[in-house]
Each structure stands twice: as C-alpha cells, then as structure tokens.
C-alpha cells in the first residue's frame, strides 16, 4: 500500500499516543493535521506559532523518533503554521538532522504576528465585541495620585511612572516590584495600568493575578482552548501580573508564561510583575523564567517610615471625608508600623466602632479600642521597632546604631537590639546584620554572646534588658 501523508502521520500518532498522557495528546496532537508527503519529508499543519514552539520544546525527541521509524533515517518533519489573518502559511523545518551527518537543520525565524482581526477568545469574557477590546481588570482607585511617595518606595514609584509614560519603551522591562505583604505592590502595579489607560486608551492592558492566570490555564487545558488563552495574552500591550511567587511549583503554567513573556518582550510590549521576594530569593521557579525576571529592573518596597505612614493616613482620611484628631492619627501611625493595609484597617475599625458607640474619638478611646488590633499586629515584632524602643530607652539616635560608631553606649544599644532581634523575630542573622548598617552575621553572633555573658555577670545590665523586654511585650 502506498504511503500517504495521512497514513504516515496516523502511524506516528499511534506511537505518540502510547508514550504521553492522554490529556497532552488531546491538547497538542489532536489539533494537528497531515498536509503532504514529499519523498521523505512529511509536512504537518499546526494551529499557531506557539503550538509549533511547544511541540519543538517538549516533543521534539519523540517526533524525531517516530518520523524516522515511518520514513527511515533520512525522514524529516516540516511544520506548516496557520497564520490566522492572511491565511498565508509559513513553513518551518524541524531541527532534526536532515542528512544523517548530525548537522542540525536551521530553523527559520520568521516572526508570525498574532492576528487581531480574528476573534481571540478572551478568558475574561466580553461577548459580542468585534475589535479586540479588553477590560483591563483594573481597580480605578489605585492611582499614582493617591499613592504616597516616601523613601520606602521612591525607586519603585519613579520606575513605575517611567514605565507608565512609555510602556515597553524603557529598559525597565520587565519591571519587577517586590516587597512584603501590604506594602503597596498591587496599588503601584495597578496605578501603572490606570495611568497607561488614561493617556493611551487604545493600549491593551491586562491586570491578572498569578493565581487567576494559573486557574485560567488549567481551564483552558480542560476545554482545549490553550491557543485562545495564549493568543489573548500575546495580544496585549501591557501585562501586569501580580504575585508571581505563586508560580512556585506550577511548572506547566510557568512554561506557558515563559512563552508569553518571550513573545511580548520580543515585540516590545511591557511586562510588570510583583512578588513578595526579590527574584534571587524566589523558590520553586524555573531558572530560565527567573533569569527573564532579572532582565529589567527589580525595585523593592520597604516598610514606610513614620512620616510616610502619617501621610498615607491623612490622604486616606481626606479621601473618605473623615477627620480624626492629630494625636489619634499619630498614635495609630506610631503603633502600626509594618503594614500599610493594617494601618488603614486600624483606622477603619476605629471609625466603625466610634460610629456604633456614637462617641467622639479621642486618644484614650483610640488606645482602648486599638489595644487588640495593635497587639495582634505586633505578634510579629519588627526590627525597626526593636531599634526604636532600645534607642528611646538609652536616649540615643536610631541612626547611630546603624553607623560605624564604637562609642560605648551606642555599642551597648546596638548589641542589645541585635540580641532582641534574634530572640523576638524570625529574621535570619544575616538579615539582622543588614538592618544594622550592613554588618555580617558573625557580628550578630558576637553581639548575642556578649549580651548573654553580661546578663549573667552584670546585674544592672540584666535589669536594662529585662526592662526593655517588658516594654517590647507590652507594645
Ligand atoms: P501589597 O500588594 O504589597 O500586599 P497593597 O497594594 O494591596 O499591598 O496595599 C495595601 C493597602 O495599602 C492598599 O489599600 C493600598 O492602597 C495602601 N497603600 C500601600 N502603600 C501605599 C502608599 N504608598 N500610599 C497610599 N496607599 C498605600
Ligand atoms: Mg498585592
């Protein structure tokens, strides 16, 4: 019986089917059709460039083997990629050796534009729209206007602003904003999106949390709509992905995002990422994706200082049309010092309780009302707070414990602070050192030993430390 493209491909499929999970077969091989057979070259048609890349990356070995089994040692596979808009197909050749001497056939790299005229299925679903229009999924309340600038976020904010004015046109691509919980990463990332939309309404902007993206990917696998899923994201001008640390352990989704990332980056589109850790500390992410994250700029968000916390509270009060006495605002800002979300939360709960009780809020009322709140928010004591407390106790300026000074009373305050930081926070010795003007971990170990020795031998010293510890627990 004479071989046809279909018969050869069907024989290949039988082998492939036995070698990969059913779901993968369904997703990646069922949509392929055999196009022609010329001599020992089999041409198959794949639905998109992305499909082709995926096959080459994940199944090239299997494809090579099966094609050779059917067509002999010189058997070759060529791809034909469907370009949706123009119906012009672009041939690709596999990087299989073409003449048995091991020389890799070169792959043509013709950029294939994703067509925007064809209906791209939008996982966020806006039915009935002809031209691709996308609800950017942004929260309008997060703007640059109401984002307070401080030392803690200056770099991230100004890089964000630069990106918003020229998406894809700066070297900050990707822009990675990282920092602890509740420090304004989402706010800033969304402010960039809102700013782009304000100045350039035609730009396609999408905000998506990493979790949602992962979920959409799983759904698209289930529904056999991977192509639509990838096409949608590849059509964007600006993608904002929040909390990329959630990619940890999700290898398949990382793979897909890697492709989307490359496509967007190559086409000069802007990528904005947020994460709770610096790229170098992100665990469970593929190295190749991580290295991409490091291409642009990583800007961290720190805990805001007192002045910035006050400014944030004032701005919030102004926006909500409320007025609290200065000393109350100061009290709240002073006592909730490690998380802006909790800061705002405390103020809201204060207001709510005051309305319920129909009382004016004065400092005493605030103190008693916020007791629980503050205790809770301090179950994790910050090093900043320890430094502040110790320095207040010994009446020395906080900057001094971070300086190089070897003055006796400063050294004492510094060592006690390090000791307390080790015993009352979960911070590593290395990070504790960093908080004290970039000292190394052996300095911290030495400080802790010194303090322990002195507690054993010096009654007065012991009383100091106990005193401070009491204050620490009360706060
Ligand atoms: P993250 O994403 O880092 O966990 P969010 O962006 O959700 O933090 O911020 C938590 C809350 O704090 C939000 O209501 C946000 O508006 C507010 N916030 C954080 N930083 C600032 C800031 N610099 N100025 C104004 N509001 C801020
Ligand atoms: Mg967030």
Short mmCIF file of C-alpha atoms and ligand atoms in Angstrom, two decimals:
data_model
loop_
_atom_site.label_atom_id
_atom_site.label_comp_id
_atom_site.label_asym_id
_atom_site.label_seq_id
_atom_site.Cartn_x
_atom_site.Cartn_y
_atom_site.Cartn_z
CA UNK A 1 0.00 0.00 0.00
CA UNK A 2 1.34 3.41 -0.90
CA UNK A 3 2.18 5.75 1.90
CA UNK A 4 0.22 8.97 2.16
CA UNK A 5 0.79 11.89 4.48
CA UNK A 6 -2.27 10.82 6.43
CA UNK A 7 -1.27 7.20 6.77
CA UNK A 8 2.26 8.13 7.86
CA UNK A 9 1.03 10.69 10.35
CA UNK A 10 -1.58 8.31 11.72
CA UNK A 11 1.11 5.70 12.31
CA UNK A 12 3.16 8.34 14.11
CA UNK A 13 0.16 9.27 16.22
CA UNK A 14 -0.34 5.71 17.34
CA UNK A 15 3.16 5.59 18.74
CA UNK A 16 2.92 9.04 20.27
CA UNK A 17 -0.39 8.20 21.90
CA UNK A 18 1.21 5.33 23.74
CA UNK A 19 4.00 7.49 25.02
CA UNK A 20 2.36 10.57 26.51
CA UNK A 21 -0.56 11.26 28.85
CA UNK A 22 -3.97 11.25 27.19
CA UNK A 23 -4.60 14.88 28.11
CA UNK A 24 -1.37 16.02 26.47
CA UNK A 25 -2.15 14.01 23.39
CA UNK A 26 -5.55 15.60 23.15
CA UNK A 27 -4.17 19.09 23.65
CA UNK A 28 -1.12 19.00 21.46
CA UNK A 29 -1.58 16.31 18.83
CA UNK A 30 -5.26 16.06 18.00
CA UNK A 31 -5.36 19.59 16.52
CA UNK A 32 -2.57 18.69 14.08
CA UNK A 33 -3.37 17.57 10.55
CA UNK A 34 -1.16 15.92 7.98
CA UNK A 35 -0.65 18.16 4.98
CA UNK A 36 1.58 16.40 2.48
CA UNK A 37 4.28 13.85 1.97
CA UNK A 38 7.05 14.62 -0.49
CA UNK A 39 9.75 11.99 -0.67
CA UNK A 40 10.90 11.56 2.90
CA UNK A 41 9.51 14.90 4.10
CA UNK A 42 6.26 14.87 6.00
CA UNK A 43 4.56 18.23 6.46
CA UNK A 44 2.08 18.69 9.23
CA UNK A 45 -0.11 21.66 9.94
CA UNK A 46 -0.18 23.19 13.42
CA UNK A 47 -2.62 25.84 14.59
CA UNK A 48 -0.15 28.52 15.68
CA UNK A 49 3.45 29.53 16.14
CA UNK A 50 3.07 28.91 19.82
CA UNK A 51 1.93 25.37 19.11
CA UNK A 52 4.97 24.79 16.98
CA UNK A 53 7.31 26.13 19.68
CA UNK A 54 5.67 23.97 22.28
CA UNK A 55 5.97 20.84 20.19
CA UNK A 56 9.61 21.55 19.42
CA UNK A 57 10.38 22.17 23.03
CA UNK A 58 8.54 19.27 24.60
CA UNK A 59 8.14 16.59 21.96
CA UNK A 60 10.98 17.02 19.54
CA UNK A 61 12.66 13.77 20.59
CA UNK A 62 9.50 11.75 20.34
CA UNK A 63 8.57 13.29 16.98
CA UNK A 64 12.02 12.66 15.59
CA UNK A 65 11.95 9.01 16.58
CA UNK A 66 8.50 8.30 15.27
CA UNK A 67 9.05 10.07 11.95
CA UNK A 68 12.27 8.18 11.39
CA UNK A 69 10.53 4.95 12.20
CA UNK A 70 7.99 5.64 9.47
CA UNK A 71 10.20 7.27 6.85
CA UNK A 72 13.66 5.88 7.50
CA UNK A 73 16.83 7.50 8.77
CA UNK A 74 16.50 10.44 6.38
CA UNK A 75 12.92 11.10 7.31
CA UNK A 76 12.10 14.72 8.06
CA UNK A 77 9.26 16.63 9.53
CA UNK A 78 8.19 20.08 8.44
CA UNK A 79 5.63 22.28 10.03
CA UNK A 80 3.10 24.49 8.42
CA UNK A 81 1.81 27.14 10.72
CA UNK A 82 -1.60 28.61 10.28
CA UNK A 83 -1.43 32.37 10.26
CA UNK A 84 -4.91 33.32 11.05
CA UNK A 85 -5.36 36.69 9.37
CA UNK A 86 -3.83 36.34 5.95
CA UNK A 87 -4.27 32.59 5.57
CA UNK A 88 -0.68 32.65 4.34
CA UNK A 89 1.13 29.69 5.79
CA UNK A 90 4.72 29.82 6.81
CA UNK A 91 6.84 26.72 6.54
CA UNK A 92 9.05 25.70 9.40
CA UNK A 93 11.53 22.88 9.41
CA UNK A 94 12.35 20.85 12.46
CA UNK A 95 15.83 20.94 13.78
CA UNK A 96 16.18 17.27 13.03
CA UNK A 97 19.32 16.30 11.20
CA UNK A 98 18.40 16.30 7.55
CA UNK A 99 21.24 14.31 6.09
CA UNK A 100 22.21 11.83 8.69
CA UNK A 101 25.52 13.50 9.49
CA UNK A 102 24.19 15.13 12.61
CA UNK A 103 24.20 18.67 11.27
CA UNK A 104 21.22 20.44 12.71
CA UNK A 105 18.90 21.94 10.14
CA UNK A 106 18.44 25.63 10.88
CA UNK A 107 15.04 26.75 11.93
CA UNK A 108 13.72 29.78 10.15
CA UNK A 109 12.76 32.54 12.47
CA UNK A 110 10.03 34.42 10.77
CA UNK A 111 8.03 36.49 13.21
CA UNK A 112 4.44 35.49 12.91
CA UNK A 113 2.11 38.25 14.00
CA UNK A 114 -0.85 37.26 16.06
CA UNK A 115 -3.85 38.39 14.16
CA UNK A 116 -6.13 40.77 15.97
CA UNK A 117 -8.92 40.56 13.43
CA UNK A 118 -9.68 37.01 14.11
CA UNK A 119 -11.82 36.65 17.20
CA UNK A 120 -9.49 35.95 20.04
CA UNK A 121 -11.27 34.28 22.88
CA UNK A 122 -10.94 36.31 25.97
CA UNK A 123 -10.80 34.34 29.19
CA UNK A 124 -12.29 37.36 30.93
CA UNK A 125 -15.21 37.09 28.51
CA UNK A 126 -16.72 40.14 26.90
CA UNK A 127 -19.18 38.71 24.43
CA UNK A 128 -20.18 40.36 21.19
CA UNK A 129 -17.24 42.64 20.57
CA UNK A 130 -15.75 42.76 17.08
CA UNK A 131 -12.44 44.54 17.55
CA UNK A 132 -10.42 43.10 20.35
CA UNK A 133 -11.36 45.12 23.36
CA UNK A 134 -10.29 44.14 26.76
CA UNK A 135 -11.48 45.15 30.16
CA UNK A 136 -8.11 45.69 31.82
CA UNK A 137 -9.44 44.33 35.14
CA UNK A 138 -8.01 47.31 36.95
CA UNK A 139 -9.23 48.84 40.16
CA UNK A 140 -9.71 52.53 39.35
CA UNK A 141 -8.98 53.53 42.94
CA UNK A 142 -5.34 52.61 42.66
CA UNK A 143 -3.70 55.63 41.06
CA UNK A 144 -0.40 57.47 41.26
CA UNK A 145 -2.31 60.43 42.69
CA UNK A 146 -3.23 58.63 45.85
CA UNK A 147 -0.01 56.67 46.17
CA UNK A 148 2.15 58.41 48.75
CA UNK A 149 5.80 58.61 47.94
CA UNK A 150 8.44 58.01 50.61
CA UNK A 151 11.98 56.72 50.88
CA UNK A 152 10.46 53.28 51.19
CA UNK A 153 9.06 53.23 47.66
CA UNK A 154 10.78 56.01 45.73
CA UNK A 155 12.65 53.85 43.24
CA UNK A 156 9.69 51.58 42.52
CA UNK A 157 7.35 54.52 42.16
CA UNK A 158 9.50 56.51 39.77
CA UNK A 159 10.35 53.44 37.68
CA UNK A 160 6.62 52.69 37.60
CA UNK A 161 5.89 56.18 36.45
CA UNK A 162 8.51 55.99 33.70
CA UNK A 163 7.04 52.70 32.51
CA UNK A 164 3.52 54.14 32.54
CA UNK A 165 4.59 57.05 30.34
CA UNK A 166 6.41 54.86 27.85
CA UNK A 167 5.24 51.26 28.12
CA UNK A 168 7.78 48.94 26.51
CA UNK A 169 9.99 51.90 25.76
CA UNK A 170 12.27 51.90 28.80
CA UNK A 171 14.89 49.47 29.96
CA UNK A 172 12.61 48.61 32.87
CA UNK A 173 11.16 45.59 31.12
CA UNK A 174 10.09 43.62 32.95
CA UNK A 175 9.55 45.92 35.89
CA UNK A 176 9.53 43.72 38.95
CA UNK A 177 8.12 45.30 42.12
CA UNK A 178 8.84 43.27 45.20
CA UNK A 179 8.37 43.59 48.96
CA UNK A 180 6.45 42.35 51.99
CA UNK A 181 2.72 41.97 52.47
CA UNK A 182 0.57 45.10 52.46
CA UNK A 183 3.29 47.50 51.36
CA UNK A 184 1.55 48.76 48.23
CA UNK A 185 2.80 46.47 45.42
CA UNK A 186 -0.64 45.85 43.99
CA UNK A 187 -1.54 49.51 44.34
CA UNK A 188 1.53 50.64 42.43
CA UNK A 189 1.27 47.99 39.73
CA UNK A 190 -2.36 48.89 39.11
CA UNK A 191 -1.54 52.60 39.15
CA UNK A 192 0.77 51.96 36.19
CA UNK A 193 -2.06 50.25 34.32
CA UNK A 194 -4.53 53.01 35.09
CA UNK A 195 -2.05 55.67 34.01
CA UNK A 196 -1.40 53.93 30.68
CA UNK A 197 -5.14 53.66 30.06
CA UNK A 198 -5.64 57.32 30.93
CA UNK A 199 -3.03 58.57 28.47
CA UNK A 200 -3.29 55.86 25.83
CA UNK A 201 -6.81 54.45 25.90
CA UNK A 202 -6.18 52.24 22.88
CA UNK A 203 -3.41 50.26 24.51
CA UNK A 204 -4.44 46.79 25.51
CA UNK A 205 -3.71 46.50 29.21
CA UNK A 206 -4.44 43.49 31.36
CA UNK A 207 -4.08 43.03 35.09
CA UNK A 208 -4.14 39.46 36.29
CA UNK A 209 -3.10 37.82 39.50
CA UNK A 210 -0.76 34.91 39.10
CA UNK A 211 -3.32 32.66 40.75
CA UNK A 212 -6.04 33.61 38.31
CA UNK A 213 -3.67 33.08 35.41
CA UNK A 214 -2.87 29.59 36.69
CA UNK A 215 -6.55 28.82 37.03
CA UNK A 216 -7.29 30.07 33.51
CA UNK A 217 -4.52 27.90 32.18
CA UNK A 218 -5.91 24.80 33.84
CA UNK A 219 -9.37 25.63 32.49
CA UNK A 220 -8.02 26.09 29.00
CA UNK A 221 -6.33 22.71 29.18
CA UNK A 222 -9.62 21.17 30.19
CA UNK A 223 -11.57 22.91 27.45
CA UNK A 224 -8.94 22.51 24.77
CA UNK A 225 -8.60 26.25 24.34
CA UNK A 226 -4.90 26.68 25.01
CA UNK A 227 -4.46 28.51 21.75
CA UNK A 228 -7.07 31.10 22.57
CA UNK A 229 -5.60 31.51 26.03
CA UNK A 230 -2.09 32.14 24.72
CA UNK A 231 -3.27 34.33 21.84
CA UNK A 232 -5.19 36.50 24.22
CA UNK A 233 -2.20 37.28 26.41
CA UNK A 234 0.16 37.61 23.48
CA UNK A 235 -2.07 40.30 22.02
CA UNK A 236 -1.62 42.62 25.00
CA UNK A 237 0.48 45.78 25.04
CA UNK A 238 0.89 45.80 28.80
CA UNK A 239 0.55 42.81 31.09
CA UNK A 240 0.55 43.27 34.85
CA UNK A 241 0.97 40.02 36.71
CA UNK A 242 0.52 40.25 40.46
CA UNK A 243 2.20 37.94 43.00
CA UNK A 244 4.39 35.83 40.71
CA UNK A 245 5.75 33.97 43.74
CA UNK A 246 2.56 31.92 43.35
CA UNK A 247 4.07 30.30 40.28
CA UNK A 248 6.12 28.17 42.67
CA UNK A 249 5.73 24.51 41.82
CA UNK A 250 3.40 25.11 38.87
CA UNK A 251 5.78 24.02 36.15
CA UNK A 252 3.32 23.79 33.30
CA UNK A 253 1.90 27.23 33.88
CA UNK A 254 5.41 28.61 34.15
CA UNK A 255 6.17 27.08 30.76
CA UNK A 256 3.22 28.80 29.17
CA UNK A 257 4.06 32.08 30.82
CA UNK A 258 7.63 31.75 29.64
CA UNK A 259 6.40 31.63 26.06
CA UNK A 260 4.02 34.52 26.51
CA UNK A 261 6.73 36.52 28.23
CA UNK A 262 9.19 35.94 25.39
CA UNK A 263 6.66 36.86 22.77
CA UNK A 264 5.67 40.07 24.49
CA UNK A 265 9.22 41.05 25.32
CA UNK A 266 10.38 40.46 21.76
CA UNK A 267 7.56 42.60 20.44
CA UNK A 268 8.48 45.45 22.75
CA UNK A 269 5.45 45.04 24.98
CA UNK A 270 5.59 45.98 28.65
CA UNK A 271 5.62 43.40 31.41
CA UNK A 272 5.07 44.37 35.05
CA UNK A 273 5.44 41.81 37.81
CA UNK A 274 5.02 41.88 41.56
CA UNK A 275 6.40 39.43 44.04
CA UNK A 276 6.83 39.04 47.77
CA UNK A 277 10.55 38.30 47.34
CA UNK A 278 13.44 39.51 45.27
CA UNK A 279 13.90 37.44 42.12
CA UNK A 280 17.04 35.84 43.55
CA UNK A 281 15.09 34.58 46.58
CA UNK A 282 12.11 33.18 44.71
CA UNK A 283 11.93 29.45 45.32
CA UNK A 284 10.19 26.93 43.08
CA UNK A 285 10.53 28.93 39.89
CA UNK A 286 12.27 27.62 36.82
CA UNK A 287 15.70 29.11 36.33
CA UNK A 288 15.00 30.26 32.79
CA UNK A 289 11.92 32.16 33.90
CA UNK A 290 13.75 33.67 36.85
CA UNK A 291 16.55 34.83 34.63
CA UNK A 292 13.99 36.62 32.46
CA UNK A 293 12.57 38.29 35.55
CA UNK A 294 16.01 39.72 36.18
CA UNK A 295 16.31 41.27 32.72
CA UNK A 296 14.73 44.59 33.53
CA UNK A 297 14.57 46.39 36.84
CA UNK A 298 13.75 44.91 40.24
CA UNK A 299 12.65 47.60 42.65
CA UNK A 300 11.81 46.86 46.25
CA UNK A 301 9.17 48.34 48.51
CA UNK A 302 10.19 48.81 52.13
CA UNK A 303 8.21 49.43 55.28
CA UNK A 304 7.25 53.11 55.27
CA UNK A 305 8.73 55.36 57.94
CA UNK A 306 6.58 57.26 60.42
CA UNK A 307 6.30 60.37 58.28
CA UNK A 308 5.12 58.38 55.27
CA UNK A 309 2.67 56.41 57.41
CA UNK A 310 1.17 59.67 58.67
CA UNK A 311 0.91 60.98 55.12
CA UNK A 312 -0.84 57.80 53.97
CA UNK A 313 -3.35 58.04 56.82
CA UNK A 314 -4.03 61.71 56.14
CA UNK A 315 -4.57 61.09 52.46
CA UNK A 316 -6.94 58.28 53.25
CA UNK A 317 -8.90 60.41 55.73
CA UNK A 318 -9.15 63.18 53.20
CA UNK A 319 -10.38 60.80 50.51
CA UNK A 320 -13.02 59.35 52.82
CA UNK A 321 -14.05 62.74 54.18
CA UNK A 322 -13.20 61.92 57.76
CA UNK A 323 -11.39 63.91 60.34
CA UNK A 324 -9.55 62.40 63.27
CA UNK A 325 -7.60 64.40 65.84
CA UNK A 326 -3.93 64.69 65.00
CA UNK A 327 -2.83 62.82 68.13
CA UNK A 328 -5.03 59.87 67.22
CA UNK A 329 -3.57 59.67 63.73
CA UNK A 330 -0.11 59.89 65.21
CA UNK A 331 -0.88 57.18 67.72
CA UNK A 332 -2.11 54.82 65.02
CA UNK A 333 0.83 55.58 62.73
CA UNK A 334 3.25 55.12 65.59
CA UNK A 335 1.92 51.78 66.68
CA UNK A 336 1.17 50.05 63.43
CA UNK A 337 4.42 50.23 61.63
CA UNK A 338 4.92 47.21 59.43
CA UNK A 339 1.99 47.00 57.05
CA UNK A 340 0.02 49.72 55.27
CA UNK A 341 -3.02 47.53 54.88
CA UNK A 342 -3.23 47.03 58.64
CA UNK A 343 -2.64 50.72 59.15
CA UNK A 344 -5.66 51.55 57.06
CA UNK A 345 -7.60 48.70 58.61
CA UNK A 346 -6.99 50.04 62.10
CA UNK A 347 -8.31 53.44 61.12
CA UNK A 348 -11.41 51.99 59.52
CA UNK A 349 -12.22 49.83 62.51
CA UNK A 350 -11.68 52.81 64.77
CA UNK A 351 -14.21 54.78 62.79
CA UNK A 352 -16.67 51.94 62.66
CA UNK A 353 -16.56 51.45 66.42
CA UNK A 354 -16.87 55.16 67.06
CA UNK A 355 -19.95 55.37 64.86
CA UNK A 356 -21.54 52.42 66.60
CA UNK A 357 -20.84 53.83 70.04
CA UNK A 358 -21.71 57.37 68.97
CA UNK A 359 -18.61 58.76 70.64
CA UNK A 360 -16.00 61.29 69.58
CA UNK A 361 -12.67 59.62 69.07
CA UNK A 362 -10.02 60.96 71.38
CA UNK A 363 -6.67 59.48 72.20
CA UNK A 364 -7.88 57.45 75.16
CA UNK A 365 -10.73 55.95 73.25
CA UNK A 366 -8.37 55.17 70.38
CA UNK A 367 -5.95 53.50 72.76
CA UNK A 368 -8.51 51.26 74.32
CA UNK A 369 -10.17 50.44 71.03
CA UNK A 370 -6.96 49.64 69.24
CA UNK A 371 -5.47 47.57 72.03
CA UNK A 372 -6.39 44.28 70.42
CA UNK A 373 -5.61 45.42 66.98
CA UNK A 374 -2.16 46.62 67.89
CA UNK A 375 -1.35 43.60 69.97
CA UNK A 376 -2.26 41.42 67.00
CA UNK A 377 -0.32 43.43 64.54
CA UNK A 378 2.68 43.16 66.81
CA UNK A 379 2.63 39.45 67.23
CA UNK A 380 5.42 39.82 64.73
CA UNK A 381 7.74 42.40 66.21
CA UNK A 382 9.80 44.26 63.65
CA UNK A 383 13.49 45.03 63.92
CA UNK A 384 12.68 48.67 63.23
CA UNK A 385 10.51 48.64 66.28
CA UNK A 386 13.16 47.00 68.44
CA UNK A 387 15.74 49.55 67.35
CA UNK A 388 13.33 52.37 68.10
CA UNK A 389 12.48 51.02 71.54
CA UNK A 390 16.06 50.34 72.59
CA UNK A 391 17.29 53.69 71.32
CA UNK A 392 14.49 55.52 73.12
CA UNK A 393 15.41 53.64 76.26
CA UNK A 394 19.06 54.61 76.14
CA UNK A 395 18.30 58.01 74.62
CA UNK A 396 20.48 57.56 71.59
CA UNK A 397 19.52 58.35 67.99
CA UNK A 398 18.44 55.35 65.90
CA UNK A 399 20.87 56.28 63.09
CA UNK A 400 23.77 55.74 65.47
CA UNK A 401 23.16 52.02 65.97
CA UNK A 402 23.27 51.67 62.20
CA UNK A 403 26.50 53.65 61.97
CA UNK A 404 30.09 52.55 62.43
CA UNK A 405 30.46 54.26 65.82
CA UNK A 406 32.25 52.31 68.55
CA UNK A 407 31.12 54.64 71.35
CA UNK A 408 30.33 52.59 74.43
CA UNK A 409 26.66 53.46 74.90
CA UNK A 410 25.98 53.07 71.19
CA UNK A 411 27.67 49.68 71.05
CA UNK A 412 25.56 48.61 74.02
CA UNK A 413 22.29 49.74 72.37
CA UNK A 414 23.33 48.08 69.14
CA UNK A 415 24.19 44.77 70.76
CA UNK A 416 21.02 44.65 72.82
CA UNK A 417 18.95 45.43 69.74
CA UNK A 418 20.63 42.62 67.83
CA UNK A 419 20.07 40.25 70.73
CA UNK A 420 16.38 41.13 70.92
CA UNK A 421 16.02 40.90 67.15
CA UNK A 422 17.44 37.39 67.27
CA UNK A 423 15.15 36.31 70.09
CA UNK A 424 11.93 38.09 69.17
CA UNK A 425 11.83 37.99 65.38
CA UNK A 426 12.17 35.25 62.82
CA UNK A 427 14.76 37.23 60.93
CA UNK A 428 17.96 35.44 59.92
CA UNK A 429 21.28 36.54 61.41
CA UNK A 430 22.35 37.78 58.03
CA UNK A 431 19.26 39.96 57.63
CA UNK A 432 19.59 41.25 61.19
CA UNK A 433 23.13 42.34 60.35
CA UNK A 434 21.80 44.12 57.30
CA UNK A 435 19.46 46.15 59.49
CA UNK A 436 22.42 47.50 61.44
CA UNK A 437 24.30 49.26 58.69
CA UNK A 438 25.14 46.14 56.71
CA UNK A 439 27.10 44.16 59.30
CA UNK A 440 27.69 40.48 58.73
CA UNK A 441 26.18 37.57 60.61
CA UNK A 442 29.28 36.88 62.72
CA UNK A 443 28.94 40.37 64.22
CA UNK A 444 25.38 39.47 65.22
CA UNK A 445 26.52 36.20 66.79
CA UNK A 446 29.23 38.02 68.72
CA UNK A 447 26.73 40.64 69.92
CA UNK A 448 24.32 37.99 71.18
CA UNK A 449 27.08 36.20 73.08
CA UNK A 450 28.26 39.42 74.65
CA UNK A 451 24.75 40.30 75.80
CA UNK A 452 24.19 36.81 77.24
CA UNK A 453 27.50 37.00 79.13
CA UNK A 454 26.67 40.41 80.53
CA UNK A 455 23.19 39.30 81.61
CA UNK A 456 24.91 36.56 83.64
CA UNK A 457 27.56 38.78 85.17
CA UNK A 458 26.22 42.33 85.37
CA UNK A 459 23.07 42.91 87.45
CA UNK A 460 22.48 46.42 86.18
CA UNK A 461 22.81 45.31 82.60
CA UNK A 462 20.43 42.44 83.23
CA UNK A 463 17.86 44.90 84.60
CA UNK A 464 18.15 47.03 81.46
CA UNK A 465 17.48 44.13 79.18
CA UNK A 466 14.56 42.88 81.25
CA UNK A 467 13.09 46.36 81.28
CA UNK A 468 13.24 46.67 77.53
CA UNK A 469 11.86 43.21 77.05
CA UNK A 470 8.89 44.13 79.21
CA UNK A 471 8.21 47.16 77.03
CA UNK A 472 8.54 45.05 73.95
CA UNK A 473 5.89 42.64 75.23
CA UNK A 474 3.56 45.40 76.28
CA UNK A 475 3.53 47.02 72.89
P1 LIG B 1 0.59 44.52 48.63
O1 LIG B 1 0.11 44.26 47.24
O2 LIG B 1 2.03 44.92 48.67
O3 LIG B 1 0.29 43.45 49.60
P2 LIG B 1 -1.41 46.62 48.53
O4 LIG B 1 -1.00 47.30 47.26
O5 LIG B 1 -2.60 45.76 48.48
O6 LIG B 1 -0.18 45.83 49.16
O7 LIG B 1 -1.59 47.76 49.64
C1 LIG B 1 -2.33 47.60 50.81
C2 LIG B 1 -3.12 48.84 51.10
O8 LIG B 1 -2.23 49.88 51.45
C3 LIG B 1 -3.90 49.35 49.90
O9 LIG B 1 -5.14 49.83 50.33
C4 LIG B 1 -3.05 50.48 49.36
O10 LIG B 1 -3.86 51.46 48.74
C5 LIG B 1 -2.40 51.02 50.61
N1 LIG B 1 -1.08 51.60 50.36
C6 LIG B 1 0.10 50.95 50.38
N2 LIG B 1 1.12 51.77 50.12
C7 LIG B 1 0.58 53.00 49.93
C8 LIG B 1 1.11 54.29 49.63
N3 LIG B 1 2.43 54.47 49.47
N4 LIG B 1 0.25 55.32 49.52
C9 LIG B 1 -1.06 55.12 49.68
N5 LIG B 1 -1.63 53.95 49.97
C10 LIG B 1 -0.84 52.87 50.09
MG1 LIG B 2 -0.86 42.54 46.48
#
